[in-house]
mmCIF file of C-alpha atoms in Angstrom:
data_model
loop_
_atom_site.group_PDB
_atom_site.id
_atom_site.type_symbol
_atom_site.label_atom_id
_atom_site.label_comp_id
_atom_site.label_asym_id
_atom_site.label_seq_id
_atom_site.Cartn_x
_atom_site.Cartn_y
_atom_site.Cartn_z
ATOM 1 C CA UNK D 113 -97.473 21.353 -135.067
ATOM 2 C CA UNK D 114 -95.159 18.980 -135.777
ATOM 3 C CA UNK D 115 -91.968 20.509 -137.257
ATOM 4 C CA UNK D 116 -90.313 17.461 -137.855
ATOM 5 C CA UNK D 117 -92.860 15.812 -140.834
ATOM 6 C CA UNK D 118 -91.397 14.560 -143.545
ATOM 7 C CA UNK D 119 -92.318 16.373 -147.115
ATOM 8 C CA UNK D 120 -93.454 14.189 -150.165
ATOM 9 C CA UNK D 121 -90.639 12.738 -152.190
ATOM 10 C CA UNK D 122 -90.546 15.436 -155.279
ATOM 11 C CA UNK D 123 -91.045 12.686 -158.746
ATOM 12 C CA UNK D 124 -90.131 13.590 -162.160
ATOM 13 C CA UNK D 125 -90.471 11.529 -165.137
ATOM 14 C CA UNK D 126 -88.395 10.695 -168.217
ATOM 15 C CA UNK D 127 -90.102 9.406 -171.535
ATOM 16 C CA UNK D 128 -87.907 7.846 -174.061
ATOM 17 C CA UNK D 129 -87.897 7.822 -178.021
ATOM 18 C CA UNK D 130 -90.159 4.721 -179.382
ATOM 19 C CA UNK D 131 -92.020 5.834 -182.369
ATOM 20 C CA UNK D 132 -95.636 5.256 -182.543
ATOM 21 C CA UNK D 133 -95.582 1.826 -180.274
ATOM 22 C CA UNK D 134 -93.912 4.584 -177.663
ATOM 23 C CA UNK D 135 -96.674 7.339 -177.876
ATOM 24 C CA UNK D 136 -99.197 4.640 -176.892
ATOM 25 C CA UNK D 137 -96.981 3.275 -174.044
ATOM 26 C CA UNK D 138 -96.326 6.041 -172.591
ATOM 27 C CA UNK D 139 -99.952 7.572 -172.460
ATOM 28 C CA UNK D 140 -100.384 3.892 -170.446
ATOM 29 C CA UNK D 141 -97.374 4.859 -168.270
ATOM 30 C CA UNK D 142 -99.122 8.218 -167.067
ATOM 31 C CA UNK D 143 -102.734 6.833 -166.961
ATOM 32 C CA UNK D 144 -100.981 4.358 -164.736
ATOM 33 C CA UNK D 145 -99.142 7.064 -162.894
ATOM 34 C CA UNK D 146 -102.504 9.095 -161.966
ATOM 35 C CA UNK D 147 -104.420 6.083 -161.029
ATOM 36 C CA UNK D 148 -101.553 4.986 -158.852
ATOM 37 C CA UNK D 149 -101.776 8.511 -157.084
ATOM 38 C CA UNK D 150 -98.400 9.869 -158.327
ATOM 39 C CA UNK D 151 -97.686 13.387 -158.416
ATOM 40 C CA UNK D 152 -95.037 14.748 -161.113
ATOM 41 C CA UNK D 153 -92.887 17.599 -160.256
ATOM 42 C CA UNK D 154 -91.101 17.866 -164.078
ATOM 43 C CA UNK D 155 -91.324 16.098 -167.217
ATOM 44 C CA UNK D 156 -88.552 14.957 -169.664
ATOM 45 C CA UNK D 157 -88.819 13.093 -172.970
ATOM 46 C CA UNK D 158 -87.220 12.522 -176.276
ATOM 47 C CA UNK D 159 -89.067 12.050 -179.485
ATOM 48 C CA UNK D 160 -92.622 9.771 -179.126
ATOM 49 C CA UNK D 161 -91.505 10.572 -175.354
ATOM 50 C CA UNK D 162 -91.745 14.582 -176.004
ATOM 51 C CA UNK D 163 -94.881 14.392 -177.680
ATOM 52 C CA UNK D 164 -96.717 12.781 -174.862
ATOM 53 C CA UNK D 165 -94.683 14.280 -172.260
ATOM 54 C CA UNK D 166 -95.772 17.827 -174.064
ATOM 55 C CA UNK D 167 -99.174 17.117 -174.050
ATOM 56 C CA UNK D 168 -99.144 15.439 -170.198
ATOM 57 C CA UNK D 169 -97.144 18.676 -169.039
ATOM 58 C CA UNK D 170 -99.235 21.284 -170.992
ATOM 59 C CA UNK D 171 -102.192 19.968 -168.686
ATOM 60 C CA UNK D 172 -104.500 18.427 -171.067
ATOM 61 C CA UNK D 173 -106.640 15.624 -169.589
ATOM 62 C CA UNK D 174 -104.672 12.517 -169.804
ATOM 63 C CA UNK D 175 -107.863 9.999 -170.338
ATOM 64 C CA UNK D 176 -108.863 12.843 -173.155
ATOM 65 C CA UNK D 177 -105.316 12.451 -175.145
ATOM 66 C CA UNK D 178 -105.519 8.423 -174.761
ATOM 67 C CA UNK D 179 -108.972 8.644 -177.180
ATOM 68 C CA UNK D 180 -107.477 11.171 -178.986
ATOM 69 C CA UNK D 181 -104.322 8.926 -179.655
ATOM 70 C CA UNK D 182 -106.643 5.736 -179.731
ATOM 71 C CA UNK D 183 -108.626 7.878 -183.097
ATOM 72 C CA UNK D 184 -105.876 9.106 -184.412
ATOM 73 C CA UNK D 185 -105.309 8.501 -188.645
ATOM 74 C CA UNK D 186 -102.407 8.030 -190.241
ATOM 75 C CA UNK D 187 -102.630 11.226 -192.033
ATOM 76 C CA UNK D 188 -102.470 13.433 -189.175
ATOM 77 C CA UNK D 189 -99.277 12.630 -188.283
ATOM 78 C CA UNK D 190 -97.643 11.086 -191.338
ATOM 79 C CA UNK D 191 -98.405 12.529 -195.316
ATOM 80 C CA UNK D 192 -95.278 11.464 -197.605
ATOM 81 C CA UNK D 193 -95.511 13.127 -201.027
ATOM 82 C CA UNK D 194 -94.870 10.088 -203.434
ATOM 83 C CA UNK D 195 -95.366 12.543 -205.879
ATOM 84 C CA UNK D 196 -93.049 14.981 -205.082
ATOM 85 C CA UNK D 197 -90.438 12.434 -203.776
ATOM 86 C CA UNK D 198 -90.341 10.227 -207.567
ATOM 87 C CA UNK D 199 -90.579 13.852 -209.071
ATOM 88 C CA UNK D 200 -86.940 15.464 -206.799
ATOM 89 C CA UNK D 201 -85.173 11.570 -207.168
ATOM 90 C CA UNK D 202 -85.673 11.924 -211.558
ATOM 91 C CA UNK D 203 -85.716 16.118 -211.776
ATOM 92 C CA UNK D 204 -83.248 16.978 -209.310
ATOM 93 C CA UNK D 205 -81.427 14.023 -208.025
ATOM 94 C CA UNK D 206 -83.321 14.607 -204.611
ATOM 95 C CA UNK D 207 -81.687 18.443 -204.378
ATOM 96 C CA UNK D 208 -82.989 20.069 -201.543
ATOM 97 C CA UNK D 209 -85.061 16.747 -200.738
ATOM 98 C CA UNK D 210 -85.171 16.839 -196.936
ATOM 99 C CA UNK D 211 -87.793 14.252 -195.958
ATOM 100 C CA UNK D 212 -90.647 12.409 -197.560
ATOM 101 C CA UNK D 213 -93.330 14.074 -195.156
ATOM 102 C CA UNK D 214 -93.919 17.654 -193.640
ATOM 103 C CA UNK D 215 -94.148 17.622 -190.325
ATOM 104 C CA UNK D 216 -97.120 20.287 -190.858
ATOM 105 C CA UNK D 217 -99.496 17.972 -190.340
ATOM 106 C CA UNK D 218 -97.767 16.254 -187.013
ATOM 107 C CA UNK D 219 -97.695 19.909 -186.020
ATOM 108 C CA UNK D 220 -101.424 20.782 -186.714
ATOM 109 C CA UNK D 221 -101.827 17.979 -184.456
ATOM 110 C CA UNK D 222 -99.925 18.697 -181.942
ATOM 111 C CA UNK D 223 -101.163 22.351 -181.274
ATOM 112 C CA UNK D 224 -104.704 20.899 -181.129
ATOM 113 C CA UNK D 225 -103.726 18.455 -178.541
ATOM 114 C CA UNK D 226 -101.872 20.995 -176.421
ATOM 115 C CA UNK D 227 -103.511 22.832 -173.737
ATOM 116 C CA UNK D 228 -101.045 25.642 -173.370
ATOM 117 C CA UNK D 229 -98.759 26.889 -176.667
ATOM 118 C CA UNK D 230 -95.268 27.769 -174.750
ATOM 119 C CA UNK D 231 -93.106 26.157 -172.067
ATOM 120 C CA UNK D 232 -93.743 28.553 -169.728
ATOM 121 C CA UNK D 233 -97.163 28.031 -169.975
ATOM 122 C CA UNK D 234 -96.954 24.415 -168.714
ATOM 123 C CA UNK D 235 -98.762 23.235 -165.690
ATOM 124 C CA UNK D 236 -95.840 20.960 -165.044
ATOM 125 C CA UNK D 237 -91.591 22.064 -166.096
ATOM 126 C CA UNK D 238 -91.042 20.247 -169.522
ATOM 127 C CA UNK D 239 -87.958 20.295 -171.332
ATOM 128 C CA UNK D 240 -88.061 18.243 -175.050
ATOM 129 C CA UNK D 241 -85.014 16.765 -176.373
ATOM 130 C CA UNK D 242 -83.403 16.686 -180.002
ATOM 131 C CA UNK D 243 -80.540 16.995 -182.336
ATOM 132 C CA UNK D 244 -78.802 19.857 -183.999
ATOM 133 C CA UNK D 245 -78.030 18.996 -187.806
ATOM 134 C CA UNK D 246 -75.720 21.713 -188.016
ATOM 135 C CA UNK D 247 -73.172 21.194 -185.108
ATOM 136 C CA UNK D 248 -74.656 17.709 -184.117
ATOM 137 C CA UNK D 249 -75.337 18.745 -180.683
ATOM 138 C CA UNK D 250 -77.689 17.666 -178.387
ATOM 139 C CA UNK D 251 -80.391 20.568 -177.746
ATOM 140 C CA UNK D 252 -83.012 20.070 -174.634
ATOM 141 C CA UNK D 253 -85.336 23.083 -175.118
ATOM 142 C CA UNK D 254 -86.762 24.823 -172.336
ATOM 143 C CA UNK D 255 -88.767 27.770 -173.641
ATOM 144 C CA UNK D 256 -90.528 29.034 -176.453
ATOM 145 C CA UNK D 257 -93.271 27.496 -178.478
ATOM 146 C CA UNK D 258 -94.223 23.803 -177.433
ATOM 147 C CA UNK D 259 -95.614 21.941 -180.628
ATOM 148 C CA UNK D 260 -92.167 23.354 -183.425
ATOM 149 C CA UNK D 261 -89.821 21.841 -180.816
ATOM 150 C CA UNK D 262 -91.806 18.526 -179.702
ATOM 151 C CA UNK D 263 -92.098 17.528 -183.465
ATOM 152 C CA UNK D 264 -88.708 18.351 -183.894
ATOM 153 C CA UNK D 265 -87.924 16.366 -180.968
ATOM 154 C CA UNK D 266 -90.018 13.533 -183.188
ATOM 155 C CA UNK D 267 -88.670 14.004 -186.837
ATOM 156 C CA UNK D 268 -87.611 10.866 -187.779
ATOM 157 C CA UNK D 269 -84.568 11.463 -190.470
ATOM 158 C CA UNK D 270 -85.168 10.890 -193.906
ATOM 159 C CA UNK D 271 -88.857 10.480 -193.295
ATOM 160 C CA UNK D 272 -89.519 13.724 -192.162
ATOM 161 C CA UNK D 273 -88.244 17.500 -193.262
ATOM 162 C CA UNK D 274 -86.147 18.782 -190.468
ATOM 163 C CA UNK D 275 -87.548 21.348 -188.059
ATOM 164 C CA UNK D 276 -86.276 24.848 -188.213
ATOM 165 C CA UNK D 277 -85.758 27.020 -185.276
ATOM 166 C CA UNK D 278 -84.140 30.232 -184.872
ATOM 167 C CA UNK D 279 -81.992 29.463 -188.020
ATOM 168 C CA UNK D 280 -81.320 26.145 -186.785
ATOM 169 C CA UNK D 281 -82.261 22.902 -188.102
ATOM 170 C CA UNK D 282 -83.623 19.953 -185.781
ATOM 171 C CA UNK D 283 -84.046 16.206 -186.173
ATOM 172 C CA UNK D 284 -84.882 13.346 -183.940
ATOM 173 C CA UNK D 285 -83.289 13.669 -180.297
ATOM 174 C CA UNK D 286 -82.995 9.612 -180.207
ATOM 175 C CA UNK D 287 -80.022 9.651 -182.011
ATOM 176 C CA UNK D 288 -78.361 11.514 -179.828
ATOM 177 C CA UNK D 289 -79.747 10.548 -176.552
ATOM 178 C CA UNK D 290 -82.821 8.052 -175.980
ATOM 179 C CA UNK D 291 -84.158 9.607 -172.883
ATOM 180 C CA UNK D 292 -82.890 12.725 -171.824
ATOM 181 C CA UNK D 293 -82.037 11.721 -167.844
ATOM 182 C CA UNK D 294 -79.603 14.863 -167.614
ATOM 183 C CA UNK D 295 -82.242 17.425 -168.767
ATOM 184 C CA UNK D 296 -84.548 17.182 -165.882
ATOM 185 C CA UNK D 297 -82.820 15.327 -162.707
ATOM 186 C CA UNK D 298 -80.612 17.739 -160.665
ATOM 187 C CA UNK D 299 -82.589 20.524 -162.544
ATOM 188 C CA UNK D 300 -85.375 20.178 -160.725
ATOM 189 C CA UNK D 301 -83.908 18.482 -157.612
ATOM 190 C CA UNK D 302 -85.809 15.733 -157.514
ATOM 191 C CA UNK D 303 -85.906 12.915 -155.203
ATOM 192 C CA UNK D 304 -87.089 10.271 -157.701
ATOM 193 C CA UNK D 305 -87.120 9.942 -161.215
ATOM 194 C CA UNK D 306 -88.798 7.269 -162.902
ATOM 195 C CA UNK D 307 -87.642 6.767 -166.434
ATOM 196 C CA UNK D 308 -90.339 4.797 -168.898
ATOM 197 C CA UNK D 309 -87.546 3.310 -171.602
ATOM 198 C CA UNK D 310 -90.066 1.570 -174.790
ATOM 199 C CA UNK D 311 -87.362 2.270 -177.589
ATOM 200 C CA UNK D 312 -86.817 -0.870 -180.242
ATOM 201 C CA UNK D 313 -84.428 -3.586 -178.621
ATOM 202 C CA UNK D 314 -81.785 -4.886 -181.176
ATOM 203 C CA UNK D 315 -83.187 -8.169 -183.005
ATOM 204 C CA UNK D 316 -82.039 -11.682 -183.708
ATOM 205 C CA UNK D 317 -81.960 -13.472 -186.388
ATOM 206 C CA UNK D 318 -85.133 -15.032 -186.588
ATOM 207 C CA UNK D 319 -86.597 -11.628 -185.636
ATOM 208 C CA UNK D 320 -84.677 -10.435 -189.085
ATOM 209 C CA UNK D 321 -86.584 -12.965 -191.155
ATOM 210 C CA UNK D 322 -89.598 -12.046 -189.907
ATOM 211 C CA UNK D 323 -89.226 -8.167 -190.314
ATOM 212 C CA UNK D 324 -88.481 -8.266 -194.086
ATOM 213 C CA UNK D 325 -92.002 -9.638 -194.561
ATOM 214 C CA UNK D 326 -93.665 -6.812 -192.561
ATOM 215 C CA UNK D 327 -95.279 -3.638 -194.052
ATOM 216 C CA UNK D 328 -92.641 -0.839 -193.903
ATOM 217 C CA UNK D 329 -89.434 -2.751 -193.421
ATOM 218 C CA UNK D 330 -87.332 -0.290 -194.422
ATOM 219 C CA UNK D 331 -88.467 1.877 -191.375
ATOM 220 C CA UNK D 332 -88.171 -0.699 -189.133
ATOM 221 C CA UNK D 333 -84.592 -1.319 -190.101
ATOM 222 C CA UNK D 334 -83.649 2.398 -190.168
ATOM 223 C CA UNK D 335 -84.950 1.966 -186.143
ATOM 224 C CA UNK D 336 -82.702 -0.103 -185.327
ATOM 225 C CA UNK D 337 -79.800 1.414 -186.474
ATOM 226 C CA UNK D 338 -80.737 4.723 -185.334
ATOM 227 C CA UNK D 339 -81.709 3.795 -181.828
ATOM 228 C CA UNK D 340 -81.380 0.566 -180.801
ATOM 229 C CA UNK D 341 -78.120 1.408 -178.160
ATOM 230 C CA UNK D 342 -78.891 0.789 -175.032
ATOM 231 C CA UNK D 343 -78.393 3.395 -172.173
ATOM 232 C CA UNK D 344 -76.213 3.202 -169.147
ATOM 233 C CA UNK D 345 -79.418 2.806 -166.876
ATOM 234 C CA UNK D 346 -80.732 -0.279 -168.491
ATOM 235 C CA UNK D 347 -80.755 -3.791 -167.346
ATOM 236 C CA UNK D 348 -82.722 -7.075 -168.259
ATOM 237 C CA UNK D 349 -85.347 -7.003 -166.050
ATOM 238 C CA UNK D 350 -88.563 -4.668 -166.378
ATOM 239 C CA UNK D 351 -87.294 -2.948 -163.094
ATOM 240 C CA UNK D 352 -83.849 -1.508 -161.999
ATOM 241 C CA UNK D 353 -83.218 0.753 -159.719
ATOM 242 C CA UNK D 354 -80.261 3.361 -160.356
ATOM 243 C CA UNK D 355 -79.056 6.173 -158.753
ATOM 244 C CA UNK D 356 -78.479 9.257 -160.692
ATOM 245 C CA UNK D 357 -74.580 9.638 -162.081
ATOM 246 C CA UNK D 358 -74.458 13.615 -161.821
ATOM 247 C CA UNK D 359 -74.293 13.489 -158.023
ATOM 248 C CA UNK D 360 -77.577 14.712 -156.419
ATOM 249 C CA UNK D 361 -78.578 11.483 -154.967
ATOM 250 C CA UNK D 362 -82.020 10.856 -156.822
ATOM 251 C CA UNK D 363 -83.125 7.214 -156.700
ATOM 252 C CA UNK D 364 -83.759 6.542 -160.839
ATOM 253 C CA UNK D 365 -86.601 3.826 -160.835
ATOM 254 C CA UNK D 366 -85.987 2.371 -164.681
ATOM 255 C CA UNK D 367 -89.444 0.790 -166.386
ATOM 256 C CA UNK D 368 -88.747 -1.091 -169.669
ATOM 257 C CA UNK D 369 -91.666 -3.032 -170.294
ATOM 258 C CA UNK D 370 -92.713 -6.029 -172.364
ATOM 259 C CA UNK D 371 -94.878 -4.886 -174.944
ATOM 260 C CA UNK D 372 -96.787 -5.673 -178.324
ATOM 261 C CA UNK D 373 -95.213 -4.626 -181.456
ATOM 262 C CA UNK D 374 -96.465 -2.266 -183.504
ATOM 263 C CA UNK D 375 -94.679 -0.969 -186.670
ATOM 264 C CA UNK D 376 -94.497 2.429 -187.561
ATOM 265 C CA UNK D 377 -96.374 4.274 -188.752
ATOM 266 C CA UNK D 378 -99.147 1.622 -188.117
ATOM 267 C CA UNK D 379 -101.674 2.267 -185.420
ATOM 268 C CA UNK D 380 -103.921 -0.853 -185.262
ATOM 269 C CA UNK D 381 -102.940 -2.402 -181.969
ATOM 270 C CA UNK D 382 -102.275 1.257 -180.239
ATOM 271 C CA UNK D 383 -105.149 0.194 -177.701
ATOM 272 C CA UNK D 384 -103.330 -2.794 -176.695
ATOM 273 C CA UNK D 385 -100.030 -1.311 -176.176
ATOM 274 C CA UNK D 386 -101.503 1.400 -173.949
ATOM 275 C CA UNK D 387 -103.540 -0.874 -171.779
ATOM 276 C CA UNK D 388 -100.078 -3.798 -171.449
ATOM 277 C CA UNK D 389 -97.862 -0.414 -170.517
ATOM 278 C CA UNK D 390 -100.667 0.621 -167.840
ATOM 279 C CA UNK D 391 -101.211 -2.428 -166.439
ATOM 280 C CA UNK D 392 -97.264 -3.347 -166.207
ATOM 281 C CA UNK D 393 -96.769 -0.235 -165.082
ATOM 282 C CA UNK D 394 -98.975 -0.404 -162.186
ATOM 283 C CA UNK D 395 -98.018 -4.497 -161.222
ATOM 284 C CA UNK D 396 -94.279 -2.959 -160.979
ATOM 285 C CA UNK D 397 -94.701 -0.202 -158.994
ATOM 286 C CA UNK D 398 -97.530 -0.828 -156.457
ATOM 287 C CA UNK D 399 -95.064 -2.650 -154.092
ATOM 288 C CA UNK D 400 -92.879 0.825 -153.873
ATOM 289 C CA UNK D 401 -96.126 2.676 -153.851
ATOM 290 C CA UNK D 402 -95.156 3.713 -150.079
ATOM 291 C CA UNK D 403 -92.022 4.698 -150.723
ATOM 292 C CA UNK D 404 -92.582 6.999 -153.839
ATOM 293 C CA UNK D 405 -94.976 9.195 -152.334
ATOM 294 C CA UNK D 406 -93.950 9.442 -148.406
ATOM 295 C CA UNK D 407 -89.893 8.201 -147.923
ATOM 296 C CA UNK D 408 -87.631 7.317 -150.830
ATOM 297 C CA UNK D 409 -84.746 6.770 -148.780
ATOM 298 C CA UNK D 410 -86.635 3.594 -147.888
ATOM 299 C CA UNK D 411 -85.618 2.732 -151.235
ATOM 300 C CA UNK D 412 -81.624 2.538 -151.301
ATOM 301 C CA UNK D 413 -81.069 -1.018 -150.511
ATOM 302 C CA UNK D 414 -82.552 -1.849 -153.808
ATOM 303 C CA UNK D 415 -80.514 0.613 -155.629
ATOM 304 C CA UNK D 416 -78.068 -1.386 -158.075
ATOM 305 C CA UNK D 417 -74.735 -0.323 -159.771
ATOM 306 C CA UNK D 418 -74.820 0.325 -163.206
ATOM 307 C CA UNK D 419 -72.821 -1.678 -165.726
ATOM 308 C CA UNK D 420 -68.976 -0.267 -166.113
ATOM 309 C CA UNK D 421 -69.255 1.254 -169.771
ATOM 310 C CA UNK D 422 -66.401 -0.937 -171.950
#
C-alpha cells in the first residue's frame, strides 16, 4: 500500500447575496460544480446565496431545485399587502409596519424545497448568514431549523417583515457581509474555497437613466445602496485567486461572472442566467480541474495579493 498518496483537496463553497438574478446563478454554479466532478466538503452563503446553498446542502437533487426555481411564481416568494400597507401609511403612520411582504410564503417555499428541516440534518455542513436588528451584529447560524434562518438570511429590508428567532429579530445578511468567507474557511479546514460573488455592481450613469425606466426601480436602487460594496477578495476579472486572510492557508478561487440582468422580483430570464453562470462556470474552471480535485498546492503561483484596504 502506498502510504505516501496524496488525499483529495477538501472544497467548500461560498454563495453570495444577489437577489433573484443570484438564486438562478448560483443553482448554475453547482449544476456546473457536479458536472465538473467537484465534491463539497461545507457550504456558506448569504441571502439568495443561503437559500440555494440550504437547499444544495440539505441534499435535495440539484437538477430537481433548477425546475423548481425555473417554475417558480412570483407569489411564492414575494406577496406585498397593498392593502394593508396604504391602510398602516393613512391609519397609523406605518406603526408597527415592518415590511410590505411576509416572508410566510418564501418560507412555505422553502420547507418544501428542503430535504432535511435542521442543520444538523444536512448532508453537507451549512452555516447561513444575516443581520441582527437589535445589536447590528453579524449572526452565521449553525443549528436549528433551516428554512426561519435561510429566509432571514434573505429578508430584504423594508420589503420584507423581519425574521424572528429566539427573541431576536433578523434581516438580510448582505448588509453586513456579502459572502460570508469567515463562516466556513478555517472552520472546516479546507484546502480550497471557491467563492461564487453575483451581487449588483455599482452603476454609471447611463446605467442610471436606464434603471428609472425599469419595472421596480425603487428596488433596484435600494440594491445598490444596500450592497453594492465590494469585498476585499474581488478583482476585475471573472477569476482571482486569493488566499484566505485568517491564516490557514486555503487557496480562495473567486468567480464573479458576467451575467444577464434580471430585476427583482422578476423571474422571466431565470433560465438564462442559470445556463450563462453554468457554462462560465465550467469555461473558468476546467483548466484547474486537476488541481481542485488531486493537488492544490499546484495552485500557489497563481495566487494574487489582495488590494491594501484605503
Amino acid at each position: 500500500m502506498n502510504t505516501n498518496k496524496k488525499s483529495a483537496p477538501k472544497v467548500g463553497i461560498v454563495l453570495s447575496s444577489g437577489g433573484i438574478r443570484g438564486a438562478y446563478a448560483h443553482t448554475g454554479f453547482i449544476l456546473a460544480l457536479q458536472q465538473l466532478g467537484i465534491s463539497i466538503s461545507a457550504v456558506s452563503g448569504c441571502s439568495a446565496g443561503a437559500l440555494v446553498g440550504g437547499v444544495f446542502a440539505s441534499g435535495k437533487n440539484m437538477q430537481a431545485w433548477s425546475e423548481a426555481m425555473l417554475n417558480v411564481k412570483q407569489k411564492q416568494f414575494w406577496a406585498p399587502s397593498w392593502t394593508g400597507f396604504l391602510w398602516s401609511l393613512v391609519t397609523k403612520q406605518w406603526k408597527g409596519f415592518t415590511g410590505m411582504s411576509s416572508t410566510e410564503p418564501a418560507l412555505k417555499f422553502c420547507k418544501q424545497q428542503l430535504q432535511v428541516q435542521t442543520f444538523s440534518e444536512c448532508k453537507i455542513p451549512f452555516s447561513a448568514l444575516a443581520k441582527n436588528l437589535a445589536t447590528g451584529e453579524k449572526k452565521i447560524f449553525t443549528q436549528g431549523e433551516l428554512a426561519p434562518r435561510i429566509v432571514a438570511s434573505s429578508a430584504i429590508p423594508v420589503f420584507y417583515e423581519p425574521v424572528k428567532i429566539d427573541d431576536n429579530y433578523y434581516c438580510d445578511g448582505a448588509l453586513i457581509d456579502l459572502a460570508p468567507t469567515d463562516a466556513i474557511c478555517c472552520t472546516h479546514d479546507l484546502d480550497i474555497l471557491i467563492i461564487h460573488h453575483v451581487a449588483q455592481r455599482s452603476a454609471d450613469k447611463s446605467e442610471l437613466k436606464k434603471i428609472m425606466h425599469q419595472p421596480w426601480t425603487l428596488v433596484t436602487i435600494l440594491n445598490m445602496l444596500l450592497y453594492q460594496q465590494r469585498p476585499w477578495y474581488l478583482s476585475e476579472k471573472p477569476l482571482v485567486f486569493r488566499r484566505c486572510p485568517c491564516g490557514c492557508g486555503a487557496i480562495i478561487i473567486v468567480i464573479e461572472p458576467d451575467l444577464p440582468e434580471l430585476v427583482w422580483p422578476i423571474t422571466n430570464t431565470g433560465s438564462a442566467i442559470m445556463q450563462t453562470a453554468r457554462q462560465q462556470t465550467d469555461e473558468l474552471l476546467q483548466p484547474y480541474l486537476q488541481a481542485i480535485k488531486h493537488d492544490a498546492s499546484s495552485m500557489t503561483h497563481l495566487i494574487e495579493d489582495a488590494p491594501a484596504k484605503h
